[in-house]
mmCIF file of C-alpha atoms and ligand atoms in Angstrom:
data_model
loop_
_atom_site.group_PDB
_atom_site.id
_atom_site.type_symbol
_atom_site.label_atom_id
_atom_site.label_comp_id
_atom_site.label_asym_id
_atom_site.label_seq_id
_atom_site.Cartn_x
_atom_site.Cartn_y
_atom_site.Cartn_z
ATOM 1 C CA UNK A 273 136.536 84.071 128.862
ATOM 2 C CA UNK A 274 133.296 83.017 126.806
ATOM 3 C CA UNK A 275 131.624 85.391 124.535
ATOM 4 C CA UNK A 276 128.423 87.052 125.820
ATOM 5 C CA UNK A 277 126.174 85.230 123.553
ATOM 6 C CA UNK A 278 127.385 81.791 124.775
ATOM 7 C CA UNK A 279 124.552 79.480 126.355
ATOM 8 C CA UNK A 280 124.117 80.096 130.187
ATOM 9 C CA UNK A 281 124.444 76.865 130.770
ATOM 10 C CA UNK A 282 127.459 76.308 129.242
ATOM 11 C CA UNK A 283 128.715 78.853 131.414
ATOM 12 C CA UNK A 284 131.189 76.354 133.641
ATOM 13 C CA UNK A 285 131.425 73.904 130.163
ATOM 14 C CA UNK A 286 134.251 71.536 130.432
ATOM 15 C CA UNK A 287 135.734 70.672 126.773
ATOM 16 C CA UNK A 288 137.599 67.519 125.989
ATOM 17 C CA UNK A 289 141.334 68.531 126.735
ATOM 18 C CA UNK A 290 143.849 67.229 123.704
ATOM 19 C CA UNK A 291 146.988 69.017 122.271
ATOM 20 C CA UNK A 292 148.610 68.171 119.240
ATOM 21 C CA UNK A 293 152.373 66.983 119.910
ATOM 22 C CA UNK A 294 153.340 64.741 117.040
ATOM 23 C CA UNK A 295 157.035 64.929 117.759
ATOM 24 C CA UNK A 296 157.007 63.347 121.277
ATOM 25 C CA UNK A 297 156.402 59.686 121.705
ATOM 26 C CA UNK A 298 152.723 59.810 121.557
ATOM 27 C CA UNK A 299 151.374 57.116 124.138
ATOM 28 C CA UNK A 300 148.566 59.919 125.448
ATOM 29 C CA UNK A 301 145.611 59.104 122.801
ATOM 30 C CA UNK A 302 145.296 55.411 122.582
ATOM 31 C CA UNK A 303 146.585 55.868 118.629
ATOM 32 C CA UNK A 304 147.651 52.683 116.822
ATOM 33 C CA UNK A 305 151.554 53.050 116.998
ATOM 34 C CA UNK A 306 151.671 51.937 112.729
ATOM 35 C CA UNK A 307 151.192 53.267 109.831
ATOM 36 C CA UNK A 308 149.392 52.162 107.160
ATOM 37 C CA UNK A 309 151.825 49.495 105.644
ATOM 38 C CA UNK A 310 153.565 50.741 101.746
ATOM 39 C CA UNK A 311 151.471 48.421 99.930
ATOM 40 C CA UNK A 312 147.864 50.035 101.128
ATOM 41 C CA UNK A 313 149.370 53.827 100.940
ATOM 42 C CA UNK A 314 149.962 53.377 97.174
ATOM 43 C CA UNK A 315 146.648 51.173 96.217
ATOM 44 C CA UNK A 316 145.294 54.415 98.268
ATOM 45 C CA UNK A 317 147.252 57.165 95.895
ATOM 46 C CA UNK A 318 146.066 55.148 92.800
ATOM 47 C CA UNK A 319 142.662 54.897 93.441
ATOM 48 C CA UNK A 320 142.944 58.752 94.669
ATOM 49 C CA UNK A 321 144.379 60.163 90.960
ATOM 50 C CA UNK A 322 140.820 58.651 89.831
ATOM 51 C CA UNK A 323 138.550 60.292 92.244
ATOM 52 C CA UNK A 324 136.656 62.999 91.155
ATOM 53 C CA UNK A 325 136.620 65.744 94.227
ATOM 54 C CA UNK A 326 134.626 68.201 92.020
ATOM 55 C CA UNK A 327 131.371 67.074 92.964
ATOM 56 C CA UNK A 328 129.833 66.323 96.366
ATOM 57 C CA UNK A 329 130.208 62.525 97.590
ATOM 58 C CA UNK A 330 127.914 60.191 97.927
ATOM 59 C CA UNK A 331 125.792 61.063 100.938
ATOM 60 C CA UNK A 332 124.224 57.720 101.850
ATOM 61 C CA UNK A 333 128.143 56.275 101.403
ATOM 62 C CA UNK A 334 126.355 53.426 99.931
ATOM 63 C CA UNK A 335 129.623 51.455 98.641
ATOM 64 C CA UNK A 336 131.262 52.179 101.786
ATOM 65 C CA UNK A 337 128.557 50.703 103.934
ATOM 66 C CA UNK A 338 127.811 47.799 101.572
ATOM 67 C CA UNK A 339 131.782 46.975 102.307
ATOM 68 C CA UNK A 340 131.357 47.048 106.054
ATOM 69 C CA UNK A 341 128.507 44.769 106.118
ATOM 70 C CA UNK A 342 130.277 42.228 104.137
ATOM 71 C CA UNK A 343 133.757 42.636 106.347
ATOM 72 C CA UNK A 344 131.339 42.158 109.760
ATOM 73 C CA UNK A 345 129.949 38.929 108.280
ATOM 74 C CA UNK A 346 126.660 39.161 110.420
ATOM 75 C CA UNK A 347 123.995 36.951 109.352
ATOM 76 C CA UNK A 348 121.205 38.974 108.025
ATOM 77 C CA UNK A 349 123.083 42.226 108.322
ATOM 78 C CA UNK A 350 123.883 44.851 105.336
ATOM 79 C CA UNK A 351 123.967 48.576 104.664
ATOM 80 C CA UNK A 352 120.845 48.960 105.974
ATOM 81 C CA UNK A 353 121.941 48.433 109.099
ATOM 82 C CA UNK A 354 125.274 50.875 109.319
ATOM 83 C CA UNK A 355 125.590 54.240 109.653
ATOM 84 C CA UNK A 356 128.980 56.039 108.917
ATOM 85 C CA UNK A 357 130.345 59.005 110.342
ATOM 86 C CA UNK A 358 133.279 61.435 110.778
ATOM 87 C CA UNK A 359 134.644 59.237 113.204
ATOM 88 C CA UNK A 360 132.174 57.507 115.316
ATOM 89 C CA UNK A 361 132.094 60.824 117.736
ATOM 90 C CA UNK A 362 129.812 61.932 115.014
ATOM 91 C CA UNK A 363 127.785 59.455 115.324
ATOM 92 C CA UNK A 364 127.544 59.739 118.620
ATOM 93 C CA UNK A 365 126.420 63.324 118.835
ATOM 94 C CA UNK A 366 123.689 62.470 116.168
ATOM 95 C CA UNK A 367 122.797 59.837 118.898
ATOM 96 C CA UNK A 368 122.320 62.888 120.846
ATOM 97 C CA UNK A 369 120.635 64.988 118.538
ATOM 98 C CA UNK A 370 117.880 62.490 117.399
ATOM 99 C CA UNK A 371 116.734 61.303 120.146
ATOM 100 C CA UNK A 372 117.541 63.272 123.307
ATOM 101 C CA UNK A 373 114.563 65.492 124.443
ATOM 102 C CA UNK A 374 116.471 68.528 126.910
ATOM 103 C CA UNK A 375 114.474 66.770 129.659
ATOM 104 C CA UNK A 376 115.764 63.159 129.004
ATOM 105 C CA UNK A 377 118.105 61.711 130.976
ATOM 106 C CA UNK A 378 121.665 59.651 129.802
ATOM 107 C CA UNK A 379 123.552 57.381 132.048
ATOM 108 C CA UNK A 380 126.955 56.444 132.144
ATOM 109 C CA UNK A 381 129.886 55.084 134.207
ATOM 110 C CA UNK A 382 131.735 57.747 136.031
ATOM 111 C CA UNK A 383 134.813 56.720 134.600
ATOM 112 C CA UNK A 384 134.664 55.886 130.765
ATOM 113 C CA UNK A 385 134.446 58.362 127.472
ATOM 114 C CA UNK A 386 134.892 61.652 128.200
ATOM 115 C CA UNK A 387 132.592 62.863 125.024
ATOM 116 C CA UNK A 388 129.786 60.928 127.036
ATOM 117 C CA UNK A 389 129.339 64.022 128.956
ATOM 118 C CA UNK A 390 130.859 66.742 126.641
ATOM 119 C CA UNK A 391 127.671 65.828 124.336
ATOM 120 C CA UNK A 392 125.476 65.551 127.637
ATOM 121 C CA UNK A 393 126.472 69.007 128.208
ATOM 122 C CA UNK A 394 126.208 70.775 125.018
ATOM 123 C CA UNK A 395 122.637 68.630 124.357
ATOM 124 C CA UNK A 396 121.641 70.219 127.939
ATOM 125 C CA UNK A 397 120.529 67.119 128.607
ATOM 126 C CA UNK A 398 120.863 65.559 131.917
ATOM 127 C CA UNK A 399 122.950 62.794 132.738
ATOM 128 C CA UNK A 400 123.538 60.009 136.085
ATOM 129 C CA UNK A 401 126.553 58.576 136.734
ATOM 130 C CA UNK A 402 127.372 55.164 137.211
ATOM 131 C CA UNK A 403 129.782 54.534 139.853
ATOM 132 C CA UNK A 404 132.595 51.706 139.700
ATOM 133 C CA UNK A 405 133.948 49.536 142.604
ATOM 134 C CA UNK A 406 137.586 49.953 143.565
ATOM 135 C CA UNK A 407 138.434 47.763 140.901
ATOM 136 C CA UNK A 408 137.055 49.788 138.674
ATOM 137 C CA UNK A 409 134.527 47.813 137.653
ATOM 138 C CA UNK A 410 130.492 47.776 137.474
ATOM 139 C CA UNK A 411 128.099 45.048 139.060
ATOM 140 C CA UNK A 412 125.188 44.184 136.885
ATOM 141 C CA UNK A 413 123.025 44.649 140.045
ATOM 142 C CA UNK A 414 123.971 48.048 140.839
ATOM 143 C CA UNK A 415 123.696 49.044 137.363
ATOM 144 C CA UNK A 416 120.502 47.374 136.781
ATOM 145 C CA UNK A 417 119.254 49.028 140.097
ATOM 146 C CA UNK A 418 119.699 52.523 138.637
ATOM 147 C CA UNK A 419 118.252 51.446 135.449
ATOM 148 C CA UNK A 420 115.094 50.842 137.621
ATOM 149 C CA UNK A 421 115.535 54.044 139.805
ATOM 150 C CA UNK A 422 116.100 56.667 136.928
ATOM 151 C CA UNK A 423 114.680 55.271 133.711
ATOM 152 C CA UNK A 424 117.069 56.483 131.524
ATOM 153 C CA UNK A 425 116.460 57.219 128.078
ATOM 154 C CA UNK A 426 119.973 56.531 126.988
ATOM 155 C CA UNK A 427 122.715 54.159 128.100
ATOM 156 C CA UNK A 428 126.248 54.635 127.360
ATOM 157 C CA UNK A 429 128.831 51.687 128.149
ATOM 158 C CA UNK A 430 131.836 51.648 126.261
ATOM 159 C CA UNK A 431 133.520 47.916 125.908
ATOM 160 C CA UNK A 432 136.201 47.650 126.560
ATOM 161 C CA UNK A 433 135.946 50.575 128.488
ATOM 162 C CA UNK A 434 138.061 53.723 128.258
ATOM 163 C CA UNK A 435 140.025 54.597 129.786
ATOM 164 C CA UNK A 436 140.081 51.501 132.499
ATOM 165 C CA UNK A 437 140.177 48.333 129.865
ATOM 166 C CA UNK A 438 137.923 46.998 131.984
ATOM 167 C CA UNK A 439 135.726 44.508 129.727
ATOM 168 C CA UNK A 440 131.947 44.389 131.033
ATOM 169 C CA UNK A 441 131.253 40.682 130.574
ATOM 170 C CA UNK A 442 128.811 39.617 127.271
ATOM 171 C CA UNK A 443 126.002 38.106 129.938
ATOM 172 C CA UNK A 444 125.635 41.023 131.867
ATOM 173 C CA UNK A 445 125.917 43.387 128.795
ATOM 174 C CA UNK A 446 123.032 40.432 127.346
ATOM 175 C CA UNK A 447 120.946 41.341 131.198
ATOM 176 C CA UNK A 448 121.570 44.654 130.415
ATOM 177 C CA UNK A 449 119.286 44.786 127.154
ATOM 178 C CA UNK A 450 116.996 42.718 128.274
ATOM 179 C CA UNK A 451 116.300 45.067 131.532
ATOM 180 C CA UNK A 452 116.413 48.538 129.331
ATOM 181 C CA UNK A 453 113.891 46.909 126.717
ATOM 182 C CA UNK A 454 111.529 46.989 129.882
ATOM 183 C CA UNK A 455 112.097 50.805 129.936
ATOM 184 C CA UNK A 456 112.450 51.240 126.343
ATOM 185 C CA UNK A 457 116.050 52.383 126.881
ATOM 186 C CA UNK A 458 118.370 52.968 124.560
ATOM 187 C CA UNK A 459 121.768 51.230 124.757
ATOM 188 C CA UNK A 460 124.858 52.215 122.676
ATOM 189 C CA UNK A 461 127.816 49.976 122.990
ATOM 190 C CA UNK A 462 130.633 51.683 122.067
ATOM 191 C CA UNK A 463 133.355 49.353 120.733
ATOM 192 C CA UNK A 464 136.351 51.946 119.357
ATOM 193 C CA UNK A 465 138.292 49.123 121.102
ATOM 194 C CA UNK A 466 136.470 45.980 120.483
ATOM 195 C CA UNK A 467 139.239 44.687 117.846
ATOM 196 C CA UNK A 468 141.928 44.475 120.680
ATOM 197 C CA UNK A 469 139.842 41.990 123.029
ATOM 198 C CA UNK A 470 138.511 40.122 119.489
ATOM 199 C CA UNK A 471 135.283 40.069 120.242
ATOM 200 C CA UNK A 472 131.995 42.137 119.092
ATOM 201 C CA UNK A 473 128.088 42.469 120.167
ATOM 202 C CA UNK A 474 127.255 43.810 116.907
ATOM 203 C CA UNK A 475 125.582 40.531 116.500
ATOM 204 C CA UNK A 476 123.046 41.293 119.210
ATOM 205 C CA UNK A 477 121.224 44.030 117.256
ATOM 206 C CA UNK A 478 119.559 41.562 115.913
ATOM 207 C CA UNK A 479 118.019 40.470 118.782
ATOM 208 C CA UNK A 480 117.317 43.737 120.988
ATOM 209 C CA UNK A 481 115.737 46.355 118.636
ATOM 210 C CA UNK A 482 117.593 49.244 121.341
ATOM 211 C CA UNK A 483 120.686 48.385 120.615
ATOM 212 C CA UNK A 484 123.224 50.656 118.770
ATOM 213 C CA UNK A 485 126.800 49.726 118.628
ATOM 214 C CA UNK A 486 129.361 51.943 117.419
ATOM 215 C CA UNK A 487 133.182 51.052 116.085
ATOM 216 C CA UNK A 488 135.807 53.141 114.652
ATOM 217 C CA UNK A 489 138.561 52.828 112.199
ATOM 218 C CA UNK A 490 140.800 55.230 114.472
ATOM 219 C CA UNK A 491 142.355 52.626 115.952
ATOM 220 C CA UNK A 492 142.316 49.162 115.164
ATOM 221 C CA UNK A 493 142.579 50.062 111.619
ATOM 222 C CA UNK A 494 145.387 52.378 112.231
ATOM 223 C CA UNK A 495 143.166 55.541 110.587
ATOM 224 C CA UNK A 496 142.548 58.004 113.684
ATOM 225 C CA UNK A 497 143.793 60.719 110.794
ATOM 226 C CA UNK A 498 141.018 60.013 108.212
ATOM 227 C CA UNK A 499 138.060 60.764 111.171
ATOM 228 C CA UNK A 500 136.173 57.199 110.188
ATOM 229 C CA UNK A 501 133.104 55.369 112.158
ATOM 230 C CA UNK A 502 130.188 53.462 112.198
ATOM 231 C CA UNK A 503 127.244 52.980 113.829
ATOM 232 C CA UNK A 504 125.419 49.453 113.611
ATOM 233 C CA UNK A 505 122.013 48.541 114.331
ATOM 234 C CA UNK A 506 118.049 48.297 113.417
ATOM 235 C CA UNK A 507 117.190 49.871 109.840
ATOM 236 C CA UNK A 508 115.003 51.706 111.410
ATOM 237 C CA UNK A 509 117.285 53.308 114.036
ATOM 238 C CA UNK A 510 119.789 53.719 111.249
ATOM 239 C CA UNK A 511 117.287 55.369 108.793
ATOM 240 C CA UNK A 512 116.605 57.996 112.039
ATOM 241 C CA UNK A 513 120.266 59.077 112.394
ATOM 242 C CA UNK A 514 121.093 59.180 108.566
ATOM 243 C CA UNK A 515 117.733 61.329 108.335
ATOM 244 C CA UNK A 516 119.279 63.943 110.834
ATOM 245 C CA UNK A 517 123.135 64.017 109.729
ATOM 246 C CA UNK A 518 124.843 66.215 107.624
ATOM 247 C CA UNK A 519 124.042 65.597 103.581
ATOM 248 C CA UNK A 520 127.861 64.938 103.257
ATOM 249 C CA UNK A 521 129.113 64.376 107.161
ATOM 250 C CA UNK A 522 131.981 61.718 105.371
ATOM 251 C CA UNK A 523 134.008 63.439 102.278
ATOM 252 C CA UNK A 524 135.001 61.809 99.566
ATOM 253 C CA UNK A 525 138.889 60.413 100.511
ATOM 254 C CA UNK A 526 137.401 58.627 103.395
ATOM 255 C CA UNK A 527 134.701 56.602 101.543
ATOM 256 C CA UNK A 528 137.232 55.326 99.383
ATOM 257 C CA UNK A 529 140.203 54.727 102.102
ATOM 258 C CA UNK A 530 137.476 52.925 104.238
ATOM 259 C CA UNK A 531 136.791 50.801 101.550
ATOM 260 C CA UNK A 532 140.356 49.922 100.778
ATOM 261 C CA UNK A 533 141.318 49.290 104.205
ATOM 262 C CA UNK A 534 138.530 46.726 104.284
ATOM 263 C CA UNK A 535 140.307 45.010 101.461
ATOM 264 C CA UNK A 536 143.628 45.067 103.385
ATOM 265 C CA UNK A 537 141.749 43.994 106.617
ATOM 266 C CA UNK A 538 144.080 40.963 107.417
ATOM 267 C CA UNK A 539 147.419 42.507 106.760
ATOM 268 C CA UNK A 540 146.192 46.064 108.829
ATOM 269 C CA UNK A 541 144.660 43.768 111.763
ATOM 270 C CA UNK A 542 147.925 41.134 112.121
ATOM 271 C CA UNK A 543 149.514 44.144 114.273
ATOM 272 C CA UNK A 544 146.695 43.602 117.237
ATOM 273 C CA UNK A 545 147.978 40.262 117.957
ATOM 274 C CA UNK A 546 151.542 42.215 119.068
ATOM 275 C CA UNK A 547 149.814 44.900 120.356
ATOM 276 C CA UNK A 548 148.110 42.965 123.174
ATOM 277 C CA UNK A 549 151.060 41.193 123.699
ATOM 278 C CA UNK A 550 152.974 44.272 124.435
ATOM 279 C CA UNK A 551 150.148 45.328 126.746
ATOM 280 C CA UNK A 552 151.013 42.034 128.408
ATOM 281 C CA UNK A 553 154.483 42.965 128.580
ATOM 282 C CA UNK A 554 153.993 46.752 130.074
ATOM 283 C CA UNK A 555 151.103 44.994 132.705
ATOM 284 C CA UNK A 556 153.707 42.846 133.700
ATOM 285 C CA UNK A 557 156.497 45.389 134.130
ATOM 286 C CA UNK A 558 154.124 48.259 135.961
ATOM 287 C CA UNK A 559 152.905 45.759 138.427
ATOM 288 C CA UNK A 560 156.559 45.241 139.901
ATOM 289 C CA UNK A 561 157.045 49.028 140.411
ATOM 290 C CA UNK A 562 156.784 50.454 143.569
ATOM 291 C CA UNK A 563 154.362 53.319 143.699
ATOM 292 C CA UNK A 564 151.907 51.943 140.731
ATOM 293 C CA UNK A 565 148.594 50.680 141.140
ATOM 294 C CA UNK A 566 147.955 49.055 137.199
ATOM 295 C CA UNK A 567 145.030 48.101 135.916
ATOM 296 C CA UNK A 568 144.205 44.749 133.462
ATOM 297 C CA UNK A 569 142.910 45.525 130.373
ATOM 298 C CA UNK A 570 141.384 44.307 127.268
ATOM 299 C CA UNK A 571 142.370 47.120 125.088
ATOM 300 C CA UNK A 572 145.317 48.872 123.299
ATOM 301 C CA UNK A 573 146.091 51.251 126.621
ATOM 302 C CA UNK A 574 146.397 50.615 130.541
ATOM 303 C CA UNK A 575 144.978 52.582 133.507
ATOM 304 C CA UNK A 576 147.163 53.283 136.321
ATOM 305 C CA UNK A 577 147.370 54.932 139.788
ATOM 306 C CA UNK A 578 151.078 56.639 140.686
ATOM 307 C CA UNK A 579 151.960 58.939 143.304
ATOM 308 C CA UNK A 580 155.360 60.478 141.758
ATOM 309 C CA UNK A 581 155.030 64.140 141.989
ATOM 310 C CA UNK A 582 154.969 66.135 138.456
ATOM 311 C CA UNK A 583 155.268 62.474 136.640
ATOM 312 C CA UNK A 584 153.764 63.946 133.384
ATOM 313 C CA UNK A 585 156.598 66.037 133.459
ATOM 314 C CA UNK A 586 159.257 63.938 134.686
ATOM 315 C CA UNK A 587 158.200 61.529 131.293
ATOM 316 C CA UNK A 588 157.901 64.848 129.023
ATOM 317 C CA UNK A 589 161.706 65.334 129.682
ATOM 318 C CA UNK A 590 162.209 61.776 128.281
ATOM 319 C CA UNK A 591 160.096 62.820 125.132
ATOM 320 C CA UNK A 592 157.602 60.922 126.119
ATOM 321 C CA UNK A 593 153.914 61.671 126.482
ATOM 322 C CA UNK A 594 151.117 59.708 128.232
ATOM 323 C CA UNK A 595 147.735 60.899 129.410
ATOM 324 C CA UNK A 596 147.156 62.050 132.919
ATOM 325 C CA UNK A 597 143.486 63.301 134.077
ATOM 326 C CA UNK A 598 142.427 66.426 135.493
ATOM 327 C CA UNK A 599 141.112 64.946 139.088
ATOM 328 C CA UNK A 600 137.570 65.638 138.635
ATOM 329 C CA UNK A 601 136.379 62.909 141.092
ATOM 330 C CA UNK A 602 138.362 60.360 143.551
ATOM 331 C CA UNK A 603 139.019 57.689 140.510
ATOM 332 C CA UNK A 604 140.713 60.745 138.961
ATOM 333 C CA UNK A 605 143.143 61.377 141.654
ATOM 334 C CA UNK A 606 146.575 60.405 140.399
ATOM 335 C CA UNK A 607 145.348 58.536 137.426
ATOM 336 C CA UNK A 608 147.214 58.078 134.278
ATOM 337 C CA UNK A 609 146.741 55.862 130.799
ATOM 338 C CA UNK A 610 149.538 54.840 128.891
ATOM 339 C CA UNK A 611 148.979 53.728 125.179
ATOM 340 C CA UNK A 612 150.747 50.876 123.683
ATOM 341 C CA UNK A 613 153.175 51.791 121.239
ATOM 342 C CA UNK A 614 155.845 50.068 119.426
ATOM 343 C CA UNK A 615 158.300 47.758 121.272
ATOM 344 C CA UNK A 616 161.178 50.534 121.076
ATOM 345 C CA UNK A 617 158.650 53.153 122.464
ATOM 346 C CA UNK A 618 156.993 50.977 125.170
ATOM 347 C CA UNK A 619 160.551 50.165 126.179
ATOM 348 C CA UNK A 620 161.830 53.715 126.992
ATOM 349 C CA UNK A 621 158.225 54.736 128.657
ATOM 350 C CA UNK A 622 158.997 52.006 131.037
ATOM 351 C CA UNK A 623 162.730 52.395 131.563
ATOM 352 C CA UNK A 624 162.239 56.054 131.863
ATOM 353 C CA UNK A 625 159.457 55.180 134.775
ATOM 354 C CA UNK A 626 161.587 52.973 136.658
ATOM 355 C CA UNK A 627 164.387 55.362 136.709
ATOM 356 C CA UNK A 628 161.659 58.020 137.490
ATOM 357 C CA UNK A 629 160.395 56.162 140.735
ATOM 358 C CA UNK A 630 163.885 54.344 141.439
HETATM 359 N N1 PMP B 62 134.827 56.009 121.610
HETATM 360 C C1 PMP B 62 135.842 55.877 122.437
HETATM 361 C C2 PMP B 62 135.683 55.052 123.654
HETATM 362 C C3 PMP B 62 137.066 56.503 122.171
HETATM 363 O O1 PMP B 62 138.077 56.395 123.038
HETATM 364 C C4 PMP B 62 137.190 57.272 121.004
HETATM 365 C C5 PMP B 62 138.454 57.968 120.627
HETATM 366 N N2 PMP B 62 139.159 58.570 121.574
HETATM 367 C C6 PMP B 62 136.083 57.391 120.193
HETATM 368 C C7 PMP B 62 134.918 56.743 120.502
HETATM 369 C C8 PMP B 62 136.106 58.275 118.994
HETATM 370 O O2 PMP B 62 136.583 57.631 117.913
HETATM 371 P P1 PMP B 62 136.633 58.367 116.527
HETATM 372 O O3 PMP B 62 138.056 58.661 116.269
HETATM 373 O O4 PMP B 62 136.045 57.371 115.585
HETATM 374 O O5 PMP B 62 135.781 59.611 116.606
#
C-alpha cells in the first residue's frame, strides 16, 4: 500500500525486483563471479589509509575521468568527454532528468533494461516499445520505421542487450544515428556488457554529436559493490549532465578504486576471456536439454525459455539462484537468465538442471 501523498501516476508503479541472497550461488544478477585479485585489494587498503574522508570529494572527479580517457585510448577523447556516476544507472536517470520534457517520448526494445522504463515511469514521461522477432532480435527497418512514425526524443538500445545477449550489429547501430540525427534524437548505447563481446562504439561520439554511450565497472571490472559508471560523449552533452547531478553523486573510495582498477586493467580483464568461454560451454550444454529454448549471446549471461514447473524453486533447493521474469508480455512467459559463474558453479547449475528436467 502507497502512502497518500504518492504521485497518481505512480499509482500501479512497477519497481525493479532484486533481493539480496549472498549465500546462494548467485547466477541471478549478471555479477562477475571474481573478486578483485589479493594484489589490487591491498594497493586499494594502502592508498585508502591516505585518503582523507573528512572533506567532500572532488565533484568534477577530475583524476578519475582523466584515467578513463587514457584507459579508452580514443583519439581526440579526454575528461571532457566522460561523465561518472554512482553506477551508470545514475547516469542514466540524469539522462532522464536533463533532457526529458513530461511530454517527450523514449523508445526502447520490449525486452532489454528493465530501469529503461522504471526511469520512464518515475520521469512520467512516455515511452514506445520496440518489439523483437522470435529470435529476439530487432530489424533495422522496423526500428527505423518507428523512428519515423514517433519521433522520439530518446533512444535506448543496450549492446549487448540485456537480458537476451543479443548483439545489434555496428552498421545498423551506425544507420541508426544517422536516421535519429534527422530527428535530432538522442541515442544512448548502453554498453554495461560491451567488455564481454570486446568491442565498443564509444568511438562513434565523435562522429554523431547524439550519441551518449554509457559503461560500467559493475561487471567487467568485477566492482558491482563500489556503484561505478560512466557516461561518454560530446563536451557539451557531458557539461549538461554534470551541470544537473549531484555536487558529490561519486564519494571518495570510488574515485580512487576506479582509478586503481584502471591500473590493474589487464590482470582484472584476463578473466573475460574464460568467462565467454564458459558461456560457450553452458550454450552448448542447454541446447541438448529437452524442454530449453537457449539463446546465443555476446555477454556474461544467457536467455532461455523452459517449461519445468516451479524451476526457480526446483534450482533454489540446489542453492542455486538464477533470474526468472515476472511474465509481463509473451517474451516473458517462461523466461529465465542464467549468469556465468565460475566453472564449479556453472557446473552444478547445469547438473542440477538436467537432473531437474531428466
Ligand atoms: N545497464 C545494464 C544493461 C545493466 O544490466 C546494468 C546492471 N544491471 C546497468 C546498466 C547498471 O549498471 P551499474 O551497476 O553501473 O548501475
Amino acid at each position: 500500500m502507497s502512502s497518500r501523498f504518492l504521485r497518481d501516476d505512480l499509482a500501479s508503479f512497477s519497481p525493479y525486483s532484486v533481493t539480496y541472497s549472498p549465500d546462494l550461488i548467485k547466477l541471478d544478477a549478471n555479477e562477475n563471479p571474481f573478486e578483485l585479485p589479493d594484489e589490487v585489494k591491498e594497493k586499494i587498503r594502502s592508498e585508502f589509509m591516505k585518503l582523507p574522508l573528512r572533506i567532500y570529494p572532488d565533484p568534477t572527479a577530475l583524476k578519475l575521468r582523466n584515467s578513463i580517457a587514457s584507459f579508452l585510448g580514443i583519439d581526440g577523447l579526454d575528461e571532457r568527454h566522460i561523465a561518472v556516476g554512482n553506477g551508470s544507472d545514475e547516469i542514466l536517470q540524469y539522462i532522464f532528468i536533463a533532457f526529458l520534457d513530461r511530454d517527450d517520448l523514449v523508445m526502447y526494445p520490449n525486452l532489454s533494461f528493465e530501469m529503461f522504463s522504471v526511469f520512464s515511469q518515475v520521469t512520467g514521461v512516455k515511452d514506445v516499445k520496440l518489439d523483437l522477432n522470435e529470435l529476439l532480435e530487432i530489424d533495422l527497418s522496423s526500428i527505423t520505421k518507428a523512428i519515423y512514425t514517433y519521433r522520439p526524443k530518446l533512444l535506448l538500445l543496450c549492446r549487448p542487450n540485456n537480458p537476451t545477449g543479443w548483439s545489434m550489429p555496428k552498421e545498423d547501430v551506425i544507420m541508426l544515428l544517422k536516421q535519429s540525427q534527422k530527428f535530432d534524437t538522442l541515442v544512448v548505447i548502453d554498453e554495461a556488457y560491451g567488455e564481454f563481446m570486446e568491442e565498443s562504439l564509444a568511438y562513434l561520439v565523435k562522429d554523431y554529436d547524439n550519441l551518449i554511450v554509457l559503461k560500467t565497472f559493475s561487471k567487467a571490472f568485477s566492482l558491482a559493490g563500489l556503484r561505478l559508471g560512466y557516461a561518454i560523449s560530446n563536451e557539451e552533452i557531458i557539461k549538461d549532465l554534470m551541470s544537473i547531478k549531484l555536487p558529490y553523486n561519486v564519494n571518495s573510495f570510488s574515485q580512487m578504486v576506479g582509478r586503481i582498477v584502471l591500473e590493474y586493467k589487464d590482470v582484472i580483464l584476463s578473466k573475460i576471456r574464460f568467462i565467454v568461454s564458459e558461456r560457450e560451454r553452458i550454450y552448448g550444454r542447454l541446447v541438448n536439454l529437452n524442454k530449453v529454448k537457449v539463446f546465443p549471446s555476446r555477454a556474461n549471461f544467457l536467455f532461455f525459455y523452459c517449461e519445468e514447473k516451479d524451476l526457480l524453486d526446483k534450482l533454489l533447493s540446489y542453492g542455486i539462484k538464477i533470474r526468472r521474469f515476472e511474465p509481463k508480455h509473451h517474451l516473458l512467459k517462461d523466461a529465465y537468465r542464467v549468469t556465468v559463474g565460475k566453472k564449479e558453479e556453472n557446473d552444478k547449475f547445469l547438473n542440477a538442471m538436467e537432473e531437474i528436467l531428466s
